[in-house]
XYZ file of C-alpha atoms in Angstrom:
652
model
C 86.880 -141.823 -1.554
C 84.590 -139.340 -4.087
C 82.067 -136.460 -3.032
C 80.818 -136.389 0.544
C 78.026 -137.762 2.544
C 76.689 -140.371 4.785
C 77.535 -144.367 4.572
C 76.626 -146.641 7.056
C 79.089 -149.975 7.556
C 76.988 -152.628 9.848
C 76.975 -150.819 13.182
C 78.895 -147.903 12.303
C 78.552 -144.167 10.692
C 80.752 -142.862 8.153
C 80.540 -139.069 7.794
C 83.173 -138.735 4.577
C 84.262 -136.209 2.193
C 86.876 -136.475 -0.741
C 87.181 -135.253 -4.403
C 84.729 -134.573 -6.775
C 83.366 -137.562 -8.750
C 83.478 -136.087 -11.601
C 87.063 -135.822 -12.000
C 88.258 -139.460 -10.334
C 91.990 -140.137 -10.052
C 93.988 -142.869 -8.132
C 94.987 -140.015 -5.778
C 91.167 -139.063 -5.087
C 91.359 -139.561 -1.337
C 89.470 -138.015 1.392
C 88.717 -137.751 5.311
C 85.928 -139.289 7.341
C 84.370 -139.553 10.853
C 83.546 -142.904 11.919
C 80.792 -142.893 14.687
C 79.855 -146.233 16.560
C 76.228 -146.808 17.422
C 75.897 -144.510 20.457
C 77.499 -141.884 18.879
C 75.476 -142.063 15.621
C 72.725 -141.932 18.035
C 73.821 -138.788 19.515
C 75.150 -137.182 16.128
C 71.504 -137.825 14.732
C 69.713 -136.173 17.791
C 72.202 -133.445 17.934
C 71.480 -132.362 14.693
C 75.035 -132.411 13.488
C 76.281 -130.695 10.378
C 79.353 -131.298 8.261
C 80.463 -129.675 4.640
C 83.352 -129.881 2.369
C 85.657 -127.303 1.298
C 88.011 -128.403 -1.510
C 91.738 -127.068 -0.937
C 93.886 -126.251 -3.775
C 97.018 -127.700 -4.041
C 100.122 -125.898 -3.473
C 100.802 -125.285 -7.513
C 97.736 -123.236 -7.399
C 97.922 -119.289 -7.341
C 97.756 -117.431 -4.166
C 94.598 -116.104 -4.799
C 92.728 -119.794 -5.369
C 94.285 -120.254 -1.636
C 93.212 -117.313 -0.134
C 89.732 -118.155 -1.570
C 89.770 -121.290 -0.111
C 90.294 -120.124 3.035
C 87.505 -117.496 2.825
C 85.182 -120.127 2.258
C 86.299 -122.040 5.374
C 85.270 -119.026 7.236
C 82.198 -118.930 5.523
C 81.495 -122.426 6.843
C 83.150 -121.763 10.345
C 81.060 -118.719 10.885
C 77.748 -121.030 10.253
C 78.936 -123.179 13.432
C 77.278 -122.043 16.686
C 80.649 -121.614 19.238
C 78.617 -123.808 21.939
C 78.961 -126.928 19.204
C 82.269 -128.493 18.556
C 83.760 -127.588 15.397
C 86.437 -130.463 13.576
C 88.537 -129.365 10.292
C 90.153 -132.028 8.999
C 91.883 -133.062 5.458
C 95.267 -132.337 3.392
C 95.814 -128.630 3.928
C 98.993 -128.554 2.305
C 100.604 -126.517 5.059
C 104.239 -126.546 7.185
C 103.743 -125.473 10.377
C 105.986 -124.680 13.482
C 105.746 -124.275 16.834
C 107.769 -122.025 19.684
C 108.226 -124.700 22.120
C 109.944 -121.869 24.399
C 107.011 -119.732 24.661
C 103.986 -122.132 25.718
C 100.921 -120.580 26.836
C 97.080 -121.579 26.860
C 96.693 -119.380 24.000
C 98.535 -121.167 22.078
C 97.135 -122.586 18.884
C 100.183 -124.410 18.035
C 101.507 -127.001 19.968
C 105.191 -127.546 20.671
C 105.786 -131.002 18.480
C 105.800 -129.775 15.143
C 108.675 -131.250 12.297
C 108.651 -128.493 9.375
C 109.656 -124.998 8.775
C 106.694 -122.599 8.568
C 105.563 -121.971 4.825
C 103.105 -119.829 3.729
C 100.215 -122.281 3.605
C 101.083 -122.546 7.691
C 100.836 -119.070 7.869
C 97.253 -118.377 6.571
C 96.055 -121.696 8.545
C 97.862 -120.127 11.760
C 95.847 -116.791 11.357
C 92.689 -118.713 10.637
C 93.350 -120.607 13.449
C 93.944 -117.674 16.300
C 91.219 -115.560 14.783
C 88.689 -118.469 15.842
C 90.096 -120.165 18.619
C 91.284 -123.164 16.809
C 93.885 -125.565 17.696
C 95.972 -127.793 15.734
C 95.705 -131.113 17.616
C 98.275 -132.674 15.666
C 100.768 -130.806 17.273
C 100.029 -131.572 21.106
C 100.596 -135.172 21.316
C 104.099 -136.390 21.319
C 105.127 -139.121 18.996
C 108.067 -141.062 17.216
C 108.488 -138.757 13.714
C 107.436 -141.886 11.702
C 103.963 -141.447 13.297
C 103.805 -137.768 13.302
C 104.462 -137.326 9.712
C 102.560 -138.308 6.621
C 103.966 -137.377 3.183
C 107.403 -137.750 1.801
C 108.656 -135.024 -0.429
C 109.772 -137.150 -3.744
C 112.755 -135.227 -4.623
C 114.685 -134.637 -1.429
C 113.087 -137.547 0.611
C 111.812 -135.418 3.836
C 109.174 -136.422 5.575
C 106.195 -133.520 6.349
C 103.252 -133.070 7.884
C 100.912 -131.949 5.698
C 97.415 -133.622 7.327
C 95.717 -131.958 10.060
C 92.939 -132.314 12.193
C 91.644 -128.821 14.022
C 89.135 -128.428 16.453
C 88.086 -125.663 18.778
C 89.501 -124.880 22.139
C 86.707 -125.233 23.937
C 86.662 -129.297 22.909
C 90.351 -129.355 23.102
C 90.152 -131.784 25.741
C 87.726 -134.210 24.000
C 90.332 -134.838 21.728
C 92.534 -137.721 23.210
C 95.167 -138.532 20.443
C 95.994 -137.892 16.714
C 98.495 -140.379 15.265
C 99.380 -141.333 12.061
C 99.231 -145.218 10.628
C 101.697 -146.203 7.955
C 100.260 -149.745 7.441
C 96.873 -148.883 6.005
C 98.256 -146.618 3.097
C 100.118 -149.587 2.150
C 96.609 -151.287 2.079
C 95.061 -148.876 -0.406
C 97.701 -147.473 -2.239
C 98.413 -143.820 -1.348
C 101.240 -141.418 -0.497
C 99.085 -139.774 2.396
C 99.832 -142.012 5.232
C 96.349 -142.454 7.665
C 95.509 -140.107 10.326
C 93.655 -141.650 13.393
C 92.065 -139.105 15.869
C 90.276 -140.288 19.011
C 87.822 -138.310 20.659
C 85.505 -138.366 23.192
C 82.607 -135.882 24.452
C 81.188 -136.039 27.370
C 77.619 -134.993 26.957
C 74.785 -135.030 29.230
C 72.900 -137.816 30.146
C 69.262 -138.365 29.620
C 66.687 -140.963 30.757
C 66.516 -143.390 28.017
C 63.075 -145.184 27.141
C 62.317 -148.827 27.432
C 63.410 -149.799 23.654
C 62.303 -153.228 22.264
C 65.336 -155.666 21.448
C 65.838 -156.219 17.958
C 66.404 -159.947 17.124
C 67.966 -161.487 13.854
C 67.322 -164.173 12.582
C 69.077 -166.615 10.103
C 66.658 -167.585 7.060
C 68.225 -170.844 6.474
C 67.825 -172.142 9.897
C 63.928 -171.004 9.871
C 63.808 -173.642 6.699
C 65.449 -176.318 8.846
C 62.955 -178.958 9.745
C 65.001 -180.416 12.946
C 65.120 -176.993 14.023
C 61.636 -175.856 13.771
C 60.634 -179.066 15.052
C 62.950 -178.266 17.850
C 61.612 -174.688 18.615
C 58.151 -175.857 18.410
C 58.931 -178.739 21.242
C 60.392 -175.901 23.541
C 57.373 -173.833 22.859
C 54.968 -176.675 23.588
C 56.442 -177.048 26.782
C 56.525 -173.625 27.701
C 53.009 -173.315 27.251
C 52.322 -176.202 29.415
C 54.397 -174.692 32.300
C 52.869 -171.127 32.477
C 49.502 -170.787 34.278
C 48.114 -167.891 32.599
C 44.533 -167.562 34.293
C 45.692 -165.026 36.904
C 46.875 -162.588 34.575
C 45.700 -159.982 32.258
C 45.552 -159.631 28.449
C 48.737 -157.376 28.491
C 50.728 -159.432 30.939
C 49.904 -162.562 28.802
C 50.809 -161.180 25.283
C 54.135 -159.773 26.858
C 55.043 -163.293 28.061
C 53.904 -164.875 25.101
C 56.539 -161.943 23.037
C 59.170 -162.637 25.388
C 59.319 -166.273 25.950
C 58.630 -166.501 21.600
C 61.794 -163.958 21.699
C 63.829 -165.880 23.885
C 63.198 -169.381 22.228
C 63.640 -167.885 18.774
C 67.126 -166.420 19.579
C 68.228 -170.152 21.194
C 66.850 -171.544 17.731
C 67.346 -169.460 14.510
C 70.098 -166.652 15.720
C 72.830 -166.242 12.963
C 76.417 -168.130 13.997
C 78.556 -165.592 15.409
C 81.500 -167.668 14.100
C 80.239 -166.130 10.358
C 81.321 -162.401 10.205
C 78.825 -160.350 8.925
C 81.202 -157.297 8.731
C 83.050 -159.049 5.899
C 82.252 -158.400 1.927
C 80.560 -161.836 0.948
C 83.058 -162.532 -1.820
C 86.022 -161.757 0.437
C 88.097 -165.269 1.375
C 90.929 -165.960 4.057
C 93.598 -166.405 1.420
C 92.563 -162.559 0.094
C 92.913 -161.171 3.610
C 95.862 -162.999 4.281
C 97.538 -161.588 0.729
C 96.502 -158.044 1.742
C 98.493 -158.252 5.421
C 101.303 -159.611 3.115
C 101.149 -156.464 1.138
C 100.811 -153.823 3.805
C 103.753 -155.358 5.738
C 105.661 -154.951 2.549
C 104.466 -151.387 2.320
C 105.988 -151.129 5.765
C 109.161 -152.784 5.109
C 109.916 -150.446 1.792
C 109.216 -147.285 3.825
C 112.057 -148.337 6.544
C 114.259 -148.554 3.749
C 113.723 -145.686 1.718
C 116.826 -144.238 0.313
C 119.043 -147.144 0.997
C 120.551 -149.730 -1.505
C 117.702 -152.003 -0.630
C 114.862 -150.023 -1.455
C 114.259 -151.078 -4.822
C 113.900 -154.949 -3.785
C 111.305 -153.736 -1.195
C 109.784 -151.625 -4.152
C 109.473 -154.876 -6.276
C 108.143 -156.950 -3.416
C 105.313 -154.236 -2.490
C 104.654 -154.194 -6.045
C 104.370 -157.694 -7.255
C 102.134 -158.247 -4.123
C 100.098 -155.436 -4.729
C 99.608 -156.986 -8.283
C 98.602 -160.568 -6.577
C 96.020 -159.112 -4.447
C 94.494 -157.218 -7.418
C 94.438 -160.184 -9.313
C 93.122 -162.350 -6.539
C 90.179 -159.998 -5.487
C 89.020 -159.618 -9.192
C 89.114 -163.627 -10.044
C 87.453 -163.991 -7.019
C 84.318 -161.288 -7.451
C 84.139 -162.894 -10.814
C 83.235 -166.176 -9.302
C 81.030 -164.896 -6.811
C 78.929 -163.011 -9.084
C 78.538 -165.823 -11.336
C 77.350 -167.795 -8.485
C 74.914 -164.770 -7.835
C 73.424 -164.969 -10.999
C 73.187 -168.473 -11.019
C 71.157 -168.611 -8.200
C 69.004 -165.975 -9.945
C 68.401 -167.786 -12.488
C 67.563 -170.867 -10.883
C 64.564 -169.533 -8.820
C 63.538 -167.689 -12.250
C 63.335 -170.779 -13.769
C 61.404 -173.161 -10.904
C 59.059 -170.009 -10.521
C 60.230 -168.524 -7.176
C 60.366 -164.834 -7.934
C 60.034 -163.903 -4.564
C 63.757 -165.259 -3.775
C 64.939 -164.197 -6.788
C 63.825 -160.201 -6.643
C 64.897 -160.440 -2.716
C 68.871 -161.033 -4.371
C 68.165 -158.311 -6.625
C 67.056 -155.713 -4.469
C 70.112 -156.787 -2.210
C 72.454 -156.310 -5.506
C 71.263 -152.739 -6.725
C 72.073 -150.958 -3.382
C 71.773 -147.031 -3.945
C 68.599 -147.277 -1.421
C 67.868 -143.674 -0.014
C 68.117 -143.740 3.950
C 65.071 -142.337 5.111
C 66.472 -140.618 8.594
C 68.843 -139.170 6.623
C 66.355 -137.200 4.395
C 65.928 -133.107 5.280
C 62.901 -131.764 6.599
C 62.003 -128.353 5.806
C 59.289 -126.445 7.797
C 56.670 -124.454 5.966
C 59.127 -121.544 4.995
C 60.973 -124.082 3.249
C 64.033 -124.034 6.010
C 65.978 -127.103 6.818
C 65.594 -128.464 10.007
C 68.431 -129.985 11.613
C 67.403 -130.660 15.183
C 65.263 -134.089 15.961
C 63.368 -132.344 18.546
C 62.055 -129.192 15.675
C 61.781 -132.586 13.169
C 59.301 -134.176 15.504
C 57.305 -130.885 16.167
C 57.101 -130.741 12.431
C 55.379 -134.124 11.898
C 53.370 -133.493 14.891
C 52.189 -130.157 12.984
C 52.013 -132.076 9.575
C 49.830 -134.818 10.687
C 47.571 -132.848 12.943
C 47.003 -130.561 9.761
C 46.248 -133.811 7.691
C 43.923 -135.283 10.049
C 42.216 -132.743 12.907
C 40.139 -131.578 9.814
C 36.870 -129.553 10.941
C 34.147 -131.121 9.361
C 30.277 -131.680 9.916
C 28.011 -134.162 8.668
C 24.459 -133.342 8.023
C 21.924 -135.452 9.942
C 19.399 -135.854 7.169
C 22.275 -137.846 5.218
C 22.769 -140.236 7.681
C 19.064 -140.834 8.333
C 18.941 -141.353 4.489
C 21.252 -144.230 4.646
C 19.291 -147.941 4.594
C 20.597 -150.553 7.302
C 20.094 -153.925 6.003
C 19.478 -156.652 8.013
C 22.184 -159.566 7.988
C 20.579 -163.124 7.785
C 20.710 -165.387 10.809
C 23.487 -167.372 9.666
C 25.556 -164.239 9.494
C 24.664 -163.204 12.712
C 25.926 -166.492 14.788
C 28.903 -166.435 12.227
C 29.773 -162.588 13.197
C 28.609 -163.145 17.098
C 30.950 -166.419 16.972
C 34.262 -166.505 19.045
C 37.406 -166.709 16.784
C 38.109 -170.307 16.053
C 41.517 -171.417 15.887
C 41.030 -172.634 12.246
C 40.269 -169.033 11.874
C 43.771 -168.156 13.735
C 45.859 -170.741 11.466
C 44.497 -169.815 8.068
C 45.112 -166.063 9.002
C 48.515 -167.006 10.204
C 49.152 -168.604 7.043
C 48.102 -166.012 4.781
C 50.917 -163.399 6.452
C 53.381 -162.420 3.677
C 56.957 -163.834 5.255
C 60.093 -161.524 5.172
C 58.183 -158.468 5.667
C 59.366 -155.985 8.763
C 58.001 -156.667 12.270
C 55.871 -154.387 14.584
C 57.235 -152.564 17.984
C 57.333 -156.046 19.122
C 59.808 -156.981 16.946
C 58.466 -160.414 16.309
C 58.524 -161.601 12.737
C 55.622 -163.739 10.680
C 58.378 -165.753 9.880
C 59.131 -166.573 13.649
C 55.048 -166.955 14.015
C 54.941 -169.414 11.126
C 57.784 -171.752 12.685
C 55.706 -171.717 16.108
C 53.509 -173.701 14.590
C 50.492 -175.577 16.686
C 51.907 -173.757 19.870
C 52.055 -170.599 18.678
C 48.905 -170.682 17.518
C 47.437 -172.100 20.584
C 48.474 -169.018 22.621
C 47.540 -166.566 19.763
C 43.653 -168.211 19.997
C 43.916 -167.843 23.530
C 44.562 -164.096 23.343
C 42.547 -163.230 20.377
C 39.659 -165.131 22.880
C 40.054 -162.994 26.125
C 40.156 -159.829 23.603
C 36.539 -160.984 22.422
C 35.373 -162.060 25.601
C 36.485 -158.968 27.500
C 36.217 -156.841 25.094
C 39.525 -154.976 25.958
C 42.162 -154.879 23.155
C 46.383 -155.171 24.005
C 47.854 -152.554 24.591
C 50.740 -153.128 22.097
C 48.087 -153.248 19.353
C 46.571 -149.704 19.928
C 49.686 -148.084 19.222
C 50.744 -147.241 15.755
C 54.158 -146.368 14.103
C 54.353 -143.397 11.489
C 56.873 -144.851 8.825
C 58.316 -141.876 7.331
C 57.861 -142.148 3.298
C 60.636 -141.369 1.164
C 60.357 -138.273 -1.285
C 62.253 -139.215 -4.116
C 65.059 -136.746 -3.912
C 63.568 -135.079 -1.241
C 62.630 -132.098 -3.458
C 60.007 -130.625 -1.175
C 59.277 -127.526 0.562
C 57.844 -128.469 3.971
C 56.097 -131.931 4.021
C 54.597 -133.645 1.295
C 53.675 -136.836 0.319
C 53.940 -137.977 -3.360
C 50.031 -138.535 -3.913
C 50.489 -136.715 -7.404
C 48.133 -134.044 -8.381
C 45.538 -136.541 -10.032
C 42.825 -136.704 -7.670
C 40.490 -134.580 -9.549
C 40.649 -134.271 -13.362
C 38.610 -132.004 -15.349
C 38.297 -132.094 -19.457
C 35.983 -130.045 -21.401
C 35.925 -128.827 -25.260
C 35.482 -132.435 -26.308
C 32.499 -133.664 -28.280
C 31.212 -137.028 -26.770
C 28.183 -138.886 -28.687
C 25.159 -140.782 -26.429
C 26.509 -139.009 -22.969
C 26.894 -135.520 -21.513
C 29.382 -136.470 -18.372
C 31.759 -139.383 -18.150
C 33.447 -139.978 -14.646
C 36.283 -142.594 -13.602
C 35.933 -143.453 -10.354
C 38.747 -145.169 -8.377
C 38.688 -144.788 -4.599
C 39.273 -141.105 -3.667
C 40.742 -140.496 -7.539
C 38.246 -139.290 -9.895
C 38.310 -137.820 -13.243
C 35.308 -136.190 -14.838
C 34.705 -134.914 -18.474
C 32.457 -132.450 -19.195
C 31.561 -131.262 -22.792
C 31.328 -127.121 -22.183
C 33.100 -125.051 -19.215
C 29.797 -124.255 -17.791
C 29.010 -127.831 -17.389
C 32.467 -128.102 -15.641
C 31.812 -125.399 -13.440
C 28.375 -126.722 -12.493
C 29.932 -130.437 -11.846
C 32.339 -129.372 -9.497
C 30.350 -127.069 -7.589
C 27.725 -129.644 -7.002
C 30.781 -131.823 -5.919
C 31.955 -129.772 -3.516
C 28.269 -129.122 -1.646
C 27.477 -132.902 -1.766
C 30.820 -134.383 -0.505
C 30.809 -131.528 2.529
C 27.489 -132.919 3.417
C 28.917 -136.439 3.850
C 31.743 -134.598 5.705
C 34.215 -134.898 3.101
C 36.326 -131.851 2.054
C 37.792 -131.574 -1.748
C 41.346 -131.007 -1.823
C 42.022 -128.302 -3.861
C 45.940 -128.613 -4.501
C 45.330 -131.858 -5.574
C 42.823 -130.546 -8.390
C 43.807 -129.389 -11.763
C 41.839 -128.823 -14.962
C 43.505 -130.009 -18.577
C 41.717 -129.316 -22.168
C 42.258 -131.652 -24.671
C 43.473 -130.730 -27.822
C 41.528 -129.466 -30.983
C 42.961 -128.814 -34.368
C 41.499 -126.598 -36.431
C 39.312 -127.801 -39.299
C 38.497 -125.604 -43.196
C 35.195 -125.697 -44.477
C 35.279 -129.237 -45.856
C 36.415 -130.837 -42.357
C 40.305 -130.740 -43.487
C 42.525 -130.779 -40.175
C 45.505 -128.253 -40.275
C 48.375 -130.465 -38.071
C 50.061 -127.890 -35.905
C 47.457 -125.534 -35.614
C 45.477 -125.738 -32.608
C 41.858 -123.786 -31.858
C 42.307 -121.433 -29.251
C 40.673 -122.288 -25.518
C 39.925 -119.284 -23.071
C 41.261 -119.348 -19.781
C 39.446 -121.489 -17.768
C 39.227 -119.268 -14.200
C 37.327 -121.635 -11.564
C 37.687 -120.826 -8.169
C 36.839 -123.288 -4.908
C 37.285 -121.672 -1.417
C 38.957 -118.675 -3.026
C 41.213 -120.624 -4.465
C 41.777 -121.116 -8.559
C 42.179 -124.570 -9.981
C 45.262 -125.016 -11.716
C 45.233 -125.651 -15.432
C 47.716 -128.207 -16.499
C 48.630 -130.042 -19.933
C 49.130 -133.537 -18.390
C 48.354 -135.177 -15.111
C 48.956 -138.690 -14.217
C 46.026 -140.678 -13.110
C 46.649 -144.508 -11.406
C 50.379 -144.793 -12.845
C 49.699 -143.449 -16.178
C 50.284 -140.355 -17.889
C 47.694 -138.431 -20.293
C 48.480 -135.473 -21.813
C 46.245 -132.878 -23.950
C 47.113 -134.268 -27.031
C 45.708 -137.664 -26.188
C 48.783 -139.573 -27.544
C 50.627 -141.861 -25.897
C 54.320 -141.153 -26.643
C 54.945 -139.632 -23.020
C 53.528 -142.579 -20.856
C 55.846 -144.708 -23.545
C 59.156 -142.839 -22.710
C 58.493 -142.354 -19.103
C 57.676 -146.497 -18.706
C 61.011 -146.962 -21.057
C 63.061 -145.009 -18.702
C 61.654 -146.788 -15.574
C 62.502 -149.914 -17.273
C 66.101 -148.796 -18.162
C 66.862 -147.159 -15.141
C 65.538 -150.744 -13.124
C 67.734 -152.599 -15.806
C 71.240 -150.527 -15.627
C 71.007 -150.922 -11.968
C 72.188 -154.326 -12.420
C 74.692 -153.718 -15.612
C 77.667 -154.143 -14.041
C 76.751 -156.635 -11.245
C 74.757 -159.059 -13.074
C 73.809 -158.238 -17.268
C 77.473 -158.722 -18.075
C 77.984 -162.035 -16.659
C 78.810 -164.780 -19.216
C 76.492 -167.109 -16.814
C 73.320 -165.374 -17.290
C 71.321 -165.923 -20.752
C 68.538 -162.976 -21.540
C 65.844 -164.845 -23.118
């Protein structure tokens, strides 16, 4: 376990902290908090935070230990007294409690196993100052379930790992116990410490959430299952009377029946263990269990004549498990590589790249990306984050603008032909619905109703008829389905989240101006693509005149030019002698271009990106080539250790 962060394992969330990844060792283990789905939801909404503080070993000098506790105290000071504080890890401290003088103010409980050392005194002082308890010492267990580490010399067990919590939440800690078998499975000299925490929070009203359904992609392609699915839908359509209900009720009935039947036919088999790694087999699991049992037997016979036998047995099983896992992983990756190459050879890139995207990993979780306010302050509370998003979209879309009436009157309205009018006024036909459904892309995320295009396509004729009826009702009654009027704003992942406030990566290429470059046959060259404009002018005066005119004309149409996304770039010119010979490395001096729009100065840059291509002052393609090669190398290296080094893959 290296570094610190958040990892999602199926429905569970692991908040972990370990040693830095730049110094990898076999002893680099750490601590983690495991949250179930309900606790994960509460954790996200509460704005909880975690921070890693590295503790020096006992071999370090006292100054390092003091620095650690100073850093730990600074972290504690940042936590509100109303919040629960949890400190976990190897603190290299031996603690002892006074079992004769127990009181509610004690920070150390009666169930200790060591004689207090210097680090134990430091830890005890920290707990007394901050009203923190050492939870390990308040729960009575057998000695083998209280100690975590055995001294390699004198073979004495000690308690070095601790779970600390503030006294306000001491009743929330239900148990702290050590487990030996888990440490044998991963090969560490520290045993696993497990803490059970149950926090009683104030209940709140839950909204009506759509039930998420997961479909088996293999079953969706099974002709027999698809035929049975369509048969059930056909019977359902015949049995339901939809003439007396509203459009919204009809659509809700359609969605509920469709999801119900889809779950009956296409839901993944429960016997398939999705929590297990794809390459993991029952044989490997049995060997791992035997290895863990052998470790426990070795622990039970420490210091006896049979210790060497049990230690050798554990090492043999550990080596066997490692060999089996490596062999099975090789087989698994070879199978994956063969599948990818097979799809590429039959011209099926969709399936090939779906496997590659699944393998490359490293995708950022949107909900974990930081959000900052306008002043750059990090927002950790979900309420503040939603308020920031509301503020951002209000500023983005609620822009005051006026349209010149004369401009509207100048717009010529073309009269459509009779055939076009008949086609536009006709009700949607069932053929149009079928054609539109077939044009929908598969394997895409569903809307708020959780109905995917794959399910609609699998429904076939019954789904087409039902959708056709709903579309006709909307056409005749001129009333939209309420579900279709709602919009879900999906937060965009911003690379490295290195932004101040909220800013989407539109780039700075919406408006480019160049000058001092001689062109023949024209004075102004403009490149237009959607709202991206590049204008090249011969002189600075022409450039400023163009910008003023552009600003004035766009305002007549109710449009506002973004000054922040507008920039100026002068093309590089080299000096020449009287004979026209170019002096390399000697650039013509350009005057500082000072153009202001709405009291804001337009920034001057040395390069910009237009439609994905980088353009520089020297008009060379070196920078663009370097960027493209870097992107290709980055994408290639993502699969370096999972695919490209496999012997079964041929790169041609």
